mmCIF file of C-alpha atoms and ligand atoms in Angstrom:
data_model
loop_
_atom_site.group_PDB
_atom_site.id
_atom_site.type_symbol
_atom_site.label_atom_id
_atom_site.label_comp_id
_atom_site.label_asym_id
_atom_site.label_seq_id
_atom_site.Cartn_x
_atom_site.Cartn_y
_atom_site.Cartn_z
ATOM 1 C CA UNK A 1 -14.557 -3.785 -17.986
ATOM 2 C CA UNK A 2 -14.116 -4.135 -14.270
ATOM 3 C CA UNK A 3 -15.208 -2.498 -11.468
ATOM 4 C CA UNK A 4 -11.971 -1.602 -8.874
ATOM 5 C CA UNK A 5 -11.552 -0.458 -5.602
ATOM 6 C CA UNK A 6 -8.632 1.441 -4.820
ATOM 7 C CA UNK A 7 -8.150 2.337 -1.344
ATOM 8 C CA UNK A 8 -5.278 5.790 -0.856
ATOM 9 C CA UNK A 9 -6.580 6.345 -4.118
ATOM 10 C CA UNK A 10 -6.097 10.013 -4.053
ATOM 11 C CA UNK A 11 -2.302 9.304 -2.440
ATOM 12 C CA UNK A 12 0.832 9.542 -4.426
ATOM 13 C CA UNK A 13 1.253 6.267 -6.039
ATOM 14 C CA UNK A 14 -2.924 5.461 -5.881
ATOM 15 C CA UNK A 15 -3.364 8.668 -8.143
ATOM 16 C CA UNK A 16 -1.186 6.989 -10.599
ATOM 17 C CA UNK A 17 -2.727 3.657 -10.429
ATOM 18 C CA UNK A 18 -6.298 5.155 -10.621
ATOM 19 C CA UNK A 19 -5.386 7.283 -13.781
ATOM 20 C CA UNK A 20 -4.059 3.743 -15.489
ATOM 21 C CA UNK A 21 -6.857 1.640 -14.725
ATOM 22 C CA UNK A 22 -9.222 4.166 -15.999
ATOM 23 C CA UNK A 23 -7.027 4.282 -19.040
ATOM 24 C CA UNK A 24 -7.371 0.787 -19.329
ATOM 25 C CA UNK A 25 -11.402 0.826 -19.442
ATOM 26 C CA UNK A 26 -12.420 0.393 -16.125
ATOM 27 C CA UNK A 27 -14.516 1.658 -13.661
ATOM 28 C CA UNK A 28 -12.831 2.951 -10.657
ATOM 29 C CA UNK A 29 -13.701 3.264 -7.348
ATOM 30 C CA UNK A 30 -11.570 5.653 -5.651
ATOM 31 C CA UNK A 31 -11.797 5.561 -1.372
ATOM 32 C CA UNK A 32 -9.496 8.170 0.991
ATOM 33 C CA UNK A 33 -9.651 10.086 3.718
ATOM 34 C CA UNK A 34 -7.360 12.701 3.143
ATOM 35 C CA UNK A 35 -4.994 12.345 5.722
ATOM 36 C CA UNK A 36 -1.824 12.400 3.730
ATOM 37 C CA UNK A 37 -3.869 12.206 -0.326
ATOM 38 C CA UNK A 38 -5.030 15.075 -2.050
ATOM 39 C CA UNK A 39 -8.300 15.748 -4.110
ATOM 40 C CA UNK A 40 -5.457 17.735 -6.326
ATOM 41 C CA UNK A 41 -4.123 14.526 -7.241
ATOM 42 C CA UNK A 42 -7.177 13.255 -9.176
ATOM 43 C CA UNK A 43 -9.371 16.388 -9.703
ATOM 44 C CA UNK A 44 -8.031 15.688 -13.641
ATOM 45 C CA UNK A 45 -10.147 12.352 -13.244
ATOM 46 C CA UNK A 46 -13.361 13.660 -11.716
ATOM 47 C CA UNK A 47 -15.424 14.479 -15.225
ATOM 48 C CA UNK A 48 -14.383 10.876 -16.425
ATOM 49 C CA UNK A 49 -17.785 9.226 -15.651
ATOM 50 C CA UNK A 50 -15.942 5.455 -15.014
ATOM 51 C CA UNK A 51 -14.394 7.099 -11.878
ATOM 52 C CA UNK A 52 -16.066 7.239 -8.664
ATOM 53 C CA UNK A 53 -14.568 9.402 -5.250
ATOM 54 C CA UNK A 54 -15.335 8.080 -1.611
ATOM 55 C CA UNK A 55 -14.148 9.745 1.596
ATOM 56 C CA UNK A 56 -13.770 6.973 4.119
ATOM 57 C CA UNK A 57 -11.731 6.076 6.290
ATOM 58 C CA UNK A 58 -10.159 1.908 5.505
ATOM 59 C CA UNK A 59 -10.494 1.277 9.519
ATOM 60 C CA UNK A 60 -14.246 1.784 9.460
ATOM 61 C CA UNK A 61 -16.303 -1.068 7.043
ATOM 62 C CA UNK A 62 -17.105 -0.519 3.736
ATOM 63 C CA UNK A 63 -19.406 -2.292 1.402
ATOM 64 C CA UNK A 64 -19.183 -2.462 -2.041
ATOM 65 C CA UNK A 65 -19.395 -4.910 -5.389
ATOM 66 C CA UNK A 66 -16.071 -5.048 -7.518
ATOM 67 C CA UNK A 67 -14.025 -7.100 -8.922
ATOM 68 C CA UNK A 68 -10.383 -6.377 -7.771
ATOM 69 C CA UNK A 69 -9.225 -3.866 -4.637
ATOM 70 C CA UNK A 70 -6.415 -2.535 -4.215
ATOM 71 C CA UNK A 71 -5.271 -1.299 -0.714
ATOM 72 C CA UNK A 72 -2.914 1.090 -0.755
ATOM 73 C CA UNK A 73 -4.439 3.019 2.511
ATOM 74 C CA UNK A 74 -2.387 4.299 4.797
ATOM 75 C CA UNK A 75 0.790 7.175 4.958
ATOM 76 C CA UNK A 76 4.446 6.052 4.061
ATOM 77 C CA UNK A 77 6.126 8.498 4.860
ATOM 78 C CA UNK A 78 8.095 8.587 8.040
ATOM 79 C CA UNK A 79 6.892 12.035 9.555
ATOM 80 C CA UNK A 80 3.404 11.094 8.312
ATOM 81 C CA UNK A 81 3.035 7.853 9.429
ATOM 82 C CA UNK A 82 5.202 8.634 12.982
ATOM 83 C CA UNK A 83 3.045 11.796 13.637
ATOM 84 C CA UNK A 84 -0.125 9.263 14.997
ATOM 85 C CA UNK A 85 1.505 5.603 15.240
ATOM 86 C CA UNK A 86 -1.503 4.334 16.660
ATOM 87 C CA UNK A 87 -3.560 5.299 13.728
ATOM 88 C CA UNK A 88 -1.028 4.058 11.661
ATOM 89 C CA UNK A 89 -1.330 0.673 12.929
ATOM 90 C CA UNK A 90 -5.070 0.533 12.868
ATOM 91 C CA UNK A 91 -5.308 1.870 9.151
ATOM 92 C CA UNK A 92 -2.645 -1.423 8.547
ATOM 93 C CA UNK A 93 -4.311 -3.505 10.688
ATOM 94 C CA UNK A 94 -8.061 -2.840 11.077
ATOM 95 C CA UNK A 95 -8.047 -1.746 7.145
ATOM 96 C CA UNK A 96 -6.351 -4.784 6.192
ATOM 97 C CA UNK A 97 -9.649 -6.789 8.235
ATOM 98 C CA UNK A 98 -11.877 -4.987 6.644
ATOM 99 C CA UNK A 99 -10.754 -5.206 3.234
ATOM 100 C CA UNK A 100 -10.362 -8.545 3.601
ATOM 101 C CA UNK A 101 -13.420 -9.154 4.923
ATOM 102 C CA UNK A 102 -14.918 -7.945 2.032
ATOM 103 C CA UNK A 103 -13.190 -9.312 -0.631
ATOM 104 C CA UNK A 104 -13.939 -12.566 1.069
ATOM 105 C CA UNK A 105 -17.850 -11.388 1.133
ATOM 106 C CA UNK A 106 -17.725 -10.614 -2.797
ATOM 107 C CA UNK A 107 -15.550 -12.941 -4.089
ATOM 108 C CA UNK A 108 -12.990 -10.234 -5.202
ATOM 109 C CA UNK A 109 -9.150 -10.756 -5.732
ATOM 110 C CA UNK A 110 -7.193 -8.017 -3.304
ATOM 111 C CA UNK A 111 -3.832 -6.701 -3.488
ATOM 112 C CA UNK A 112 -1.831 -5.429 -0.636
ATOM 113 C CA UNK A 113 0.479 -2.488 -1.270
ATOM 114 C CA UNK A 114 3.205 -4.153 1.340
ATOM 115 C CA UNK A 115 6.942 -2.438 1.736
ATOM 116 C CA UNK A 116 10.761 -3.394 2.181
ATOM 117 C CA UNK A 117 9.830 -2.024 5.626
ATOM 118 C CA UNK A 118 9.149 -5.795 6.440
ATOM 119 C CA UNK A 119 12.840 -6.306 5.736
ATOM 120 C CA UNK A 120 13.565 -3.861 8.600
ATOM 121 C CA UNK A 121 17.405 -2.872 8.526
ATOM 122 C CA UNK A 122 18.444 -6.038 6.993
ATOM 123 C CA UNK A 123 21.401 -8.241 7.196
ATOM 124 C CA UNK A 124 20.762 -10.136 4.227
ATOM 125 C CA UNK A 125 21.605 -7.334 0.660
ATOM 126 C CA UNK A 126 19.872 -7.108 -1.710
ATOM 127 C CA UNK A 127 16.468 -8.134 -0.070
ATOM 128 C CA UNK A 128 15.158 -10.904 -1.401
ATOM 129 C CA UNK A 129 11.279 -12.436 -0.687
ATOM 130 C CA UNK A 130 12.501 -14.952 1.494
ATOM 131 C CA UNK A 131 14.435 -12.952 4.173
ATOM 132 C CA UNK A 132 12.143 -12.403 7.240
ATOM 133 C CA UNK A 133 14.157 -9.509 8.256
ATOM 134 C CA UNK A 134 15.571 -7.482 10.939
ATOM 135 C CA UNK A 135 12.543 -5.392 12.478
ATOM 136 C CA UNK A 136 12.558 -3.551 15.854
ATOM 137 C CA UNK A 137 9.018 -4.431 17.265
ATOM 138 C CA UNK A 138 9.406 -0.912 19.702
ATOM 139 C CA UNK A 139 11.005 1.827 17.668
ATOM 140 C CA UNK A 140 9.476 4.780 15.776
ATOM 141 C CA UNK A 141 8.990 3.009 12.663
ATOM 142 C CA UNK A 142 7.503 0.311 14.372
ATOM 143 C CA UNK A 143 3.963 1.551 13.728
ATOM 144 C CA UNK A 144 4.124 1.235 10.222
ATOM 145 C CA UNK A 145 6.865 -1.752 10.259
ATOM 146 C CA UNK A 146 4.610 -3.871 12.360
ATOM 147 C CA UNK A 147 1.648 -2.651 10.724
ATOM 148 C CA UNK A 148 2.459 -3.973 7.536
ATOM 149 C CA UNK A 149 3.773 -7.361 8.635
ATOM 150 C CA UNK A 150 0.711 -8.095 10.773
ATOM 151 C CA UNK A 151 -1.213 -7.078 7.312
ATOM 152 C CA UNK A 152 0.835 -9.638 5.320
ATOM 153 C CA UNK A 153 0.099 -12.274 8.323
ATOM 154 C CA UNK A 154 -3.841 -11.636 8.003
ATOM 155 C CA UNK A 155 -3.554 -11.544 3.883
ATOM 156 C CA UNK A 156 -1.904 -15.385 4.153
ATOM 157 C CA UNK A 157 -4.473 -16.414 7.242
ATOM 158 C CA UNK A 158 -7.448 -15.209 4.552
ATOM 159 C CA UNK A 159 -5.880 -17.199 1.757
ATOM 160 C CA UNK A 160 -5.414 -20.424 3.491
ATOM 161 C CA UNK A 161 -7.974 -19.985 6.125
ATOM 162 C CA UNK A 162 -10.910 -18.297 3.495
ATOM 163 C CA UNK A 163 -9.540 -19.141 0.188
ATOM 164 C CA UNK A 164 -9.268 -15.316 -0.280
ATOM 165 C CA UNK A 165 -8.053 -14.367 -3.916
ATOM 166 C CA UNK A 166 -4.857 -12.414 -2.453
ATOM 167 C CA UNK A 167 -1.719 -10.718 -4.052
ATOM 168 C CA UNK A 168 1.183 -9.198 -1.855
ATOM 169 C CA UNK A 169 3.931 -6.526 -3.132
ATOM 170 C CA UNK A 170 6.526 -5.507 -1.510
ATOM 171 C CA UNK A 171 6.964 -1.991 -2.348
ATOM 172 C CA UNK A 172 10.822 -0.594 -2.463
ATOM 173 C CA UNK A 173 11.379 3.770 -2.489
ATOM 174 C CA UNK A 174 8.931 5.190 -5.389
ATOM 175 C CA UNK A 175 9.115 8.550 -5.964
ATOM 176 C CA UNK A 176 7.529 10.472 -8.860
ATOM 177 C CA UNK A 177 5.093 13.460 -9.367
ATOM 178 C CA UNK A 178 1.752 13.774 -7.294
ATOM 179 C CA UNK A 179 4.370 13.640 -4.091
ATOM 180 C CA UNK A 180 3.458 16.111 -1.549
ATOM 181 C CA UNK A 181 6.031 18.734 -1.364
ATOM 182 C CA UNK A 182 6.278 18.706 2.183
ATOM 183 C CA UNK A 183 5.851 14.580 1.913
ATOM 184 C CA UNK A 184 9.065 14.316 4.257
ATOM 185 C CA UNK A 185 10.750 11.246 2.493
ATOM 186 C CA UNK A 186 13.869 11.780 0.669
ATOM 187 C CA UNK A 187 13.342 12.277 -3.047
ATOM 188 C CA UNK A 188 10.675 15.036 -2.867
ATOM 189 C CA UNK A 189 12.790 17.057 0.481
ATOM 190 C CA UNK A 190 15.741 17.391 -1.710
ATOM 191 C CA UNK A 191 14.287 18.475 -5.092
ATOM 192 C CA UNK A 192 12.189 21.143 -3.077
ATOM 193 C CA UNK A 193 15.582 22.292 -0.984
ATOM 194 C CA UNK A 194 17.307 22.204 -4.501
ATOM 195 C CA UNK A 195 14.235 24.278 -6.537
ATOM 196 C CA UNK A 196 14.260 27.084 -3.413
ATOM 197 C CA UNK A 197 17.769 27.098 -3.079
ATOM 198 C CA UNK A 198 17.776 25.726 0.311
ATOM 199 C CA UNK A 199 20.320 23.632 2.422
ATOM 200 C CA UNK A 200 20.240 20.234 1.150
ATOM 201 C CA UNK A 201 19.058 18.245 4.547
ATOM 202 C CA UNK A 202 21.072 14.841 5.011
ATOM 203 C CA UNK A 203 20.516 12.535 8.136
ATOM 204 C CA UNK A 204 23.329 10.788 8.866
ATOM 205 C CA UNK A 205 26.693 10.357 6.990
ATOM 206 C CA UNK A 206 24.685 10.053 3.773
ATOM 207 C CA UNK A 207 26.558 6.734 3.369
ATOM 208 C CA UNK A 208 23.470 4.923 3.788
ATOM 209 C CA UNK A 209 21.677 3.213 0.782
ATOM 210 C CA UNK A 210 18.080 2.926 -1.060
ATOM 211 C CA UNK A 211 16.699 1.615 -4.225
ATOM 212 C CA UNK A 212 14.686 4.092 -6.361
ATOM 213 C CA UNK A 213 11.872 3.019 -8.368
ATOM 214 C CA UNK A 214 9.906 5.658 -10.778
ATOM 215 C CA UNK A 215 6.486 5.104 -10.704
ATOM 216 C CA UNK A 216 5.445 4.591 -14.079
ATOM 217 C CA UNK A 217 7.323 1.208 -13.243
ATOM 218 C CA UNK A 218 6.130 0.393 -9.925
ATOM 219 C CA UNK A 219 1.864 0.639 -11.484
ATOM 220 C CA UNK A 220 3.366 -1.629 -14.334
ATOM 221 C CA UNK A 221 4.171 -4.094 -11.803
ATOM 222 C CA UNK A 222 1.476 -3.808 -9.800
ATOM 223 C CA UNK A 223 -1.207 -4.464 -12.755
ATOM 224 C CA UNK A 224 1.244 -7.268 -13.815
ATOM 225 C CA UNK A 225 0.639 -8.763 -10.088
ATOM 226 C CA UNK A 226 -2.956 -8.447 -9.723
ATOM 227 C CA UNK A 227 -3.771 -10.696 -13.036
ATOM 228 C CA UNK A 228 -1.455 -13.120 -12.443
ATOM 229 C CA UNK A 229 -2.976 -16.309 -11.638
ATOM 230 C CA UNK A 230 -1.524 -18.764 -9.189
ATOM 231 C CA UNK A 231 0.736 -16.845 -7.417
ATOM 232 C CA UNK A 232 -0.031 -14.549 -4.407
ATOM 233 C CA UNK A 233 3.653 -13.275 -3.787
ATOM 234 C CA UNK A 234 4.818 -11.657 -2.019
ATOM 235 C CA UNK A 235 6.850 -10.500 -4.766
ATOM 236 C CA UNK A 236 9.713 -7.440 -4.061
ATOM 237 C CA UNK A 237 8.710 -4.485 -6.642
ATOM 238 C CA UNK A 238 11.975 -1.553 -6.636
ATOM 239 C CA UNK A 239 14.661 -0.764 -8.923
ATOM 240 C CA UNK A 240 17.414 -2.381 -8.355
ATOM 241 C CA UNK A 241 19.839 0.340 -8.739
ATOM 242 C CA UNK A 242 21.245 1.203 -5.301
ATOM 243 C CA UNK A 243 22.430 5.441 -4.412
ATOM 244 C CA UNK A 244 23.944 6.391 -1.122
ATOM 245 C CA UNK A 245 22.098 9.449 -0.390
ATOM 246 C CA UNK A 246 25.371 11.762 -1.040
ATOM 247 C CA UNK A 247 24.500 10.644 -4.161
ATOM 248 C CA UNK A 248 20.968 11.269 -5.116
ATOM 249 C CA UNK A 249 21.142 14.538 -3.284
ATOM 250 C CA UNK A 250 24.335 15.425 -5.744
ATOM 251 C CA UNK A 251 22.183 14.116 -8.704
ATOM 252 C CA UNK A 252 19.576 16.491 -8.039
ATOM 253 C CA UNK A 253 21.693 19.366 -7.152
ATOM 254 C CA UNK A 254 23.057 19.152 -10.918
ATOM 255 C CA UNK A 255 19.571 18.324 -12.543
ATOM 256 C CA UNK A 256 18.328 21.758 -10.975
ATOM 257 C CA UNK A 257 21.118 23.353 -11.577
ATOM 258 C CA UNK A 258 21.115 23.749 -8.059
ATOM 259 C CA UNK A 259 23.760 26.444 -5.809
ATOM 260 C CA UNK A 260 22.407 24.462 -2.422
ATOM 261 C CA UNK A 261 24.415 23.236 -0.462
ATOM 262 C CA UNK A 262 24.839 19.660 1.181
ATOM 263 C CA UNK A 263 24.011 19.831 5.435
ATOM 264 C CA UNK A 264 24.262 17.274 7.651
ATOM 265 C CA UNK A 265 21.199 16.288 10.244
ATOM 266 C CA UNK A 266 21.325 13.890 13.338
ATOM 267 C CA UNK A 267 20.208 10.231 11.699
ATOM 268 C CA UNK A 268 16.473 8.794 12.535
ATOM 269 C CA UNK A 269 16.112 6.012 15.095
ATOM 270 C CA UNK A 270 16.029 2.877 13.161
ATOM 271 C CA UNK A 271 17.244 3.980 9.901
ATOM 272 C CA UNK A 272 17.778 1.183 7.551
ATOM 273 C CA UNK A 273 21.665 1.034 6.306
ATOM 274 C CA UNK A 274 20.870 -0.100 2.795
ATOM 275 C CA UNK A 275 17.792 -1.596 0.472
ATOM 276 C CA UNK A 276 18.300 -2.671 -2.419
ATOM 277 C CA UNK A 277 15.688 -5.706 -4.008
ATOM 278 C CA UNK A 278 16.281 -8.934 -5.561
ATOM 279 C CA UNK A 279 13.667 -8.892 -8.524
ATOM 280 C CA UNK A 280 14.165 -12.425 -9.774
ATOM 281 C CA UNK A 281 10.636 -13.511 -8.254
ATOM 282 C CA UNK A 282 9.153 -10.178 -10.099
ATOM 283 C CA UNK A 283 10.671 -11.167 -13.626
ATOM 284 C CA UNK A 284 9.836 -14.735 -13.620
ATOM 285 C CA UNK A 285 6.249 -14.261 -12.078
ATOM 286 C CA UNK A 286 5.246 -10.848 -13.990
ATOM 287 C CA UNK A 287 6.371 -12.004 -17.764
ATOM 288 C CA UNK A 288 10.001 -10.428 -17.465
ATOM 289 C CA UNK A 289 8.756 -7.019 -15.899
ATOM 290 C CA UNK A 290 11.833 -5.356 -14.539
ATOM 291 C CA UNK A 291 12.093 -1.058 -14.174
ATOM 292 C CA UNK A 292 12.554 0.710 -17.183
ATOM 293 C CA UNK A 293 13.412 4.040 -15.982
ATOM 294 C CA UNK A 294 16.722 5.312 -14.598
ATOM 295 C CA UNK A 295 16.962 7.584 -11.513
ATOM 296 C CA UNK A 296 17.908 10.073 -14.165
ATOM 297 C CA UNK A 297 15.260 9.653 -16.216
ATOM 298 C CA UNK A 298 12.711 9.742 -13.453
ATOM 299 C CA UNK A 299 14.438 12.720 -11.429
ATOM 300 C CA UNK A 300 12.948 14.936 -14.736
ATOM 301 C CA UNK A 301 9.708 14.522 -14.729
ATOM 302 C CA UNK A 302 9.496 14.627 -11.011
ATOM 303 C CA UNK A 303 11.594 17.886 -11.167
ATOM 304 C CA UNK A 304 9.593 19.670 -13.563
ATOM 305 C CA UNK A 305 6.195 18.658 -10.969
ATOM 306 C CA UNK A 306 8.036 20.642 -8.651
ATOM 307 C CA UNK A 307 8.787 23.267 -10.424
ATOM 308 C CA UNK A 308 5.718 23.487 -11.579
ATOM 309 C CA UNK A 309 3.951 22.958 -8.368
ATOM 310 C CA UNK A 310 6.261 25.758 -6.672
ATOM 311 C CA UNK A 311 5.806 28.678 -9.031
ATOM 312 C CA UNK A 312 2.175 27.623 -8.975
ATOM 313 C CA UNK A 313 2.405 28.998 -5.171
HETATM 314 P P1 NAD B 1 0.669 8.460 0.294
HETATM 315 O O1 NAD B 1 0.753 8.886 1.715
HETATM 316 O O2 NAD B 1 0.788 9.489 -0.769
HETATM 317 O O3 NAD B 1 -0.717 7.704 0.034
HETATM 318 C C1 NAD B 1 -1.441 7.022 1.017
HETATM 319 C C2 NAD B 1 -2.907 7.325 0.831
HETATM 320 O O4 NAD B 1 -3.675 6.603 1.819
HETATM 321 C C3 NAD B 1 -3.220 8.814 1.038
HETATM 322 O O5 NAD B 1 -4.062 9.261 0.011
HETATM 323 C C4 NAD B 1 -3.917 8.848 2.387
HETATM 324 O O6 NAD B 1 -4.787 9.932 2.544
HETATM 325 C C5 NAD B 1 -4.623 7.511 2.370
HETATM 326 N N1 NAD B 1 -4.971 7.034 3.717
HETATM 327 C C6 NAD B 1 -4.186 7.019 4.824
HETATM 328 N N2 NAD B 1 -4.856 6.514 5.871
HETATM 329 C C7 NAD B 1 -6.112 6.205 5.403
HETATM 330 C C8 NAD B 1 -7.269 5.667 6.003
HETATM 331 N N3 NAD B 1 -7.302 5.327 7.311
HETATM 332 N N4 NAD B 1 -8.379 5.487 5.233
HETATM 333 C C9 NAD B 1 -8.371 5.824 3.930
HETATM 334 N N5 NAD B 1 -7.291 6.353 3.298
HETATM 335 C C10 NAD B 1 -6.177 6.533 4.038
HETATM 336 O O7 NAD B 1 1.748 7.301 0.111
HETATM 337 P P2 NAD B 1 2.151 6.454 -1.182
HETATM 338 O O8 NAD B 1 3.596 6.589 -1.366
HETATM 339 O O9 NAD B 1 1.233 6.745 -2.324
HETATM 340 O O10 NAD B 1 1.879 4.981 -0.639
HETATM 341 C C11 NAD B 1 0.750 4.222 -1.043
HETATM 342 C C12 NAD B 1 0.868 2.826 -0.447
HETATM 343 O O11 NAD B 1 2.057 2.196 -0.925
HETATM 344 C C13 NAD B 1 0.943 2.819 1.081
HETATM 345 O O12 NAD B 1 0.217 1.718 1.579
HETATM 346 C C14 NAD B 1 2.422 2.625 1.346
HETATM 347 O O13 NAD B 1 2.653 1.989 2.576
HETATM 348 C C15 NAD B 1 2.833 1.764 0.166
HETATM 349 N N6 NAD B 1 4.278 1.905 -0.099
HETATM 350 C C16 NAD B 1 4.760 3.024 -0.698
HETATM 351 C C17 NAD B 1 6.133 3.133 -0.912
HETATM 352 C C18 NAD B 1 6.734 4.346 -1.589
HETATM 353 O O14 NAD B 1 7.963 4.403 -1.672
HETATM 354 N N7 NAD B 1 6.011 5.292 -2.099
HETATM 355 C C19 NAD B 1 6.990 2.121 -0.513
HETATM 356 C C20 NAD B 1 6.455 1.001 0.121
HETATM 357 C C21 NAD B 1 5.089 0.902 0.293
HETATM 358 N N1 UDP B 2 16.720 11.267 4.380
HETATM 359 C C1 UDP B 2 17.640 12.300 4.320
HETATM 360 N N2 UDP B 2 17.166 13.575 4.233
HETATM 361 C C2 UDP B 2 15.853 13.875 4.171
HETATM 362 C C3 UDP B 2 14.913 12.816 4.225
HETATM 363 C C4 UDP B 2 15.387 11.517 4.333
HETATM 364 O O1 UDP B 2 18.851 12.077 4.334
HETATM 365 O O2 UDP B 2 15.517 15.074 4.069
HETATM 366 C C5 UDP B 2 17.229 9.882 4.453
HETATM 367 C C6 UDP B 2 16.586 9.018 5.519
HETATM 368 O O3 UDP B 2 17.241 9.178 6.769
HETATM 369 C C7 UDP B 2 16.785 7.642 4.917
HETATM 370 C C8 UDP B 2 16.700 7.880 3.411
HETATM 371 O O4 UDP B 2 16.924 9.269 3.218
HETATM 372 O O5 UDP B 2 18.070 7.142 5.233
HETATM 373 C C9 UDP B 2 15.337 7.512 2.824
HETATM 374 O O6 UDP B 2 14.368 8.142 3.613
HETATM 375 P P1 UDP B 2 12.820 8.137 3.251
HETATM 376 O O7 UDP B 2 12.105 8.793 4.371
HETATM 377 O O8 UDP B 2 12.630 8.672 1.877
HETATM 378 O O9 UDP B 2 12.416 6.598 3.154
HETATM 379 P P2 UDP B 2 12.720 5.315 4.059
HETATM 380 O O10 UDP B 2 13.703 5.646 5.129
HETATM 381 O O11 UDP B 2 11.397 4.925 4.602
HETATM 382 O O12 UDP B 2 13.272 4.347 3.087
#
């Protein structure tokens, strides 16, 4: 049994990841402040006397004895993570320090949840671990862009400076249930326009490309990563298959059964053109872990949160 810290804990994907590692027999430490997480998302683990909830806030220091952390802190979505850039950057930044810090302290192994924002809008398709990417240093995204390449920088300066036990993902598009349903990034905006019968909200031409990854397969990955030994990535973990968004929002207008209809919205500064990731690194570092779950298949479950969620209202 171990003793984890998971920082965003009570966030989308850090609900997930708490809910496995308790699963697995551990104890789990869960840390948020609330900014984008919900106590919603793990009130289910709350009488499970392994798990453990913290509000803090990741840029102020924390002290604590585990084993493993993982830092998933901070908002990723854009009207989240745009709507205070500066705090943005210091929850990358000054979290990233502190966590460090104190995995360096108590000899703990730390994983960064990292993104294919590093890649930027890329020139080199699909994205693999070796492009440095195409990032604008000034632009709206740039809080969260930047923020997570200067946390990379200061995971690698702790490894080779400190020794620090690190791990780096690279995180492509999840999606999944425990989404917010006013979240703002694609996936969950269209199944809630499709389940109230809303206009379906494109930005752009919809010509433009991502890489969806369910979330059941992204936690795999992640667990895979943290006990590897030897290795601290980063390592890209997405699905491979790529959708314009014409696409996905057609998917989910037939898997609701859907009579919205598809409008078109001025495109976001800075919008990446297309992501798609190379998972080579992923299969031969995580013993041949590669998704398992089609856009399809992960569009149900996620559609039936929703619905759920909705006529819960
Ligand atoms: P999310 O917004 O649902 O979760 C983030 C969590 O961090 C929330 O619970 C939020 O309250 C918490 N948080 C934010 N600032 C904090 C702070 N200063 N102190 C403590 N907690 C704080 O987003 P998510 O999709 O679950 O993302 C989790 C992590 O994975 C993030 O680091 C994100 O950058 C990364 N990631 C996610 C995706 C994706 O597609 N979902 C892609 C790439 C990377
Ligand atoms: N997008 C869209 N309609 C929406 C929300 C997003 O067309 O209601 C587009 C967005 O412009 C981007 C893609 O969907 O091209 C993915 O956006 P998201 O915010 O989910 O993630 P990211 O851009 O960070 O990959």
């Amino acid at each position: 049994m171990k003793q984890i810290l998971v920082t965003g804990g009570a966030g989308f994907i850090g609900s997930h990841l708490c809910e496995r590692l308790l699963n697995e027999g551990n104890i789990v430490i869960c840390m948020d402040n609330y900014f984008t997480g919900r106590k919603q998302n793990i009130v289910h683990l709350l009488n499970n006397p392994n798990f453990e909830l913290v509000r803090h806030d990741v840029t102020f220091p924390y002290y604590v004895e585990v084993d493993e952390i993982y830092n998933l802190a901070c908002p990723a979505s854009p009207p989240h993570y745009q709507f205070d850039p500066v705090s943005t950057t210091k929850t990358s930044v000054i979290g990233a320090i502190n966590m460090l810090g104190l995995a360096k302290r108590i000899k703990a192994r730390i994983l960064q949840a990292s993104t294919s924002e590093v890649y930027g809008d890329p020139f080199v398709h699909p994205q693999e671990e070796s492009y440095w990417g195409n990032v604008n240093p000034i632009g709206i995204r740039s809080c969260y862009d930047e923020g997570k390449r200067c946390a990379e920088t200061l995971f690698m300066d702790y490894y080779r400076q400190n020794n620090v036990d690190i791990k780096i993902i690279r995180i492509f598009n999840t999606y999944g249930p425990n989404m917010r349903p006013d979240d703002g990034r694609v996936v969950s905006n269209f199944i809630v326009q499709a389940l109230k019968g809303e206009n379906i909200t494109i930005y752009g031409d919809g010509t433009q490309t991502r890489s969806f990854q369910y979330v059941d397969d992204l936690v795999e990955g992640m667990t895979r990563m943290m006990a590897t030994e030897n290795f601290t990535g980063p390592v890209n973990l997405g699905n491979p298959g790529e959708f314009t968004m014409i696409e996905l929002a057609e998917k989910v207008i037939s898997l609701t059964n859907s009579k919205s209809k598809i409008t078109f919205h001025p495109l976001p500064a800075d919008d990446p053109k297309q992501r798609k990731p190379n998972i080579t690194l992923a299969k031969e570092k995580l013993n041949g872990w590669e998704p398992k779950i089609s856009l399809e298949e992960g569009l149900r479950p996620t559609i039936a949160y929703f619905r759920q969620y909705l006529n819960a209202q």
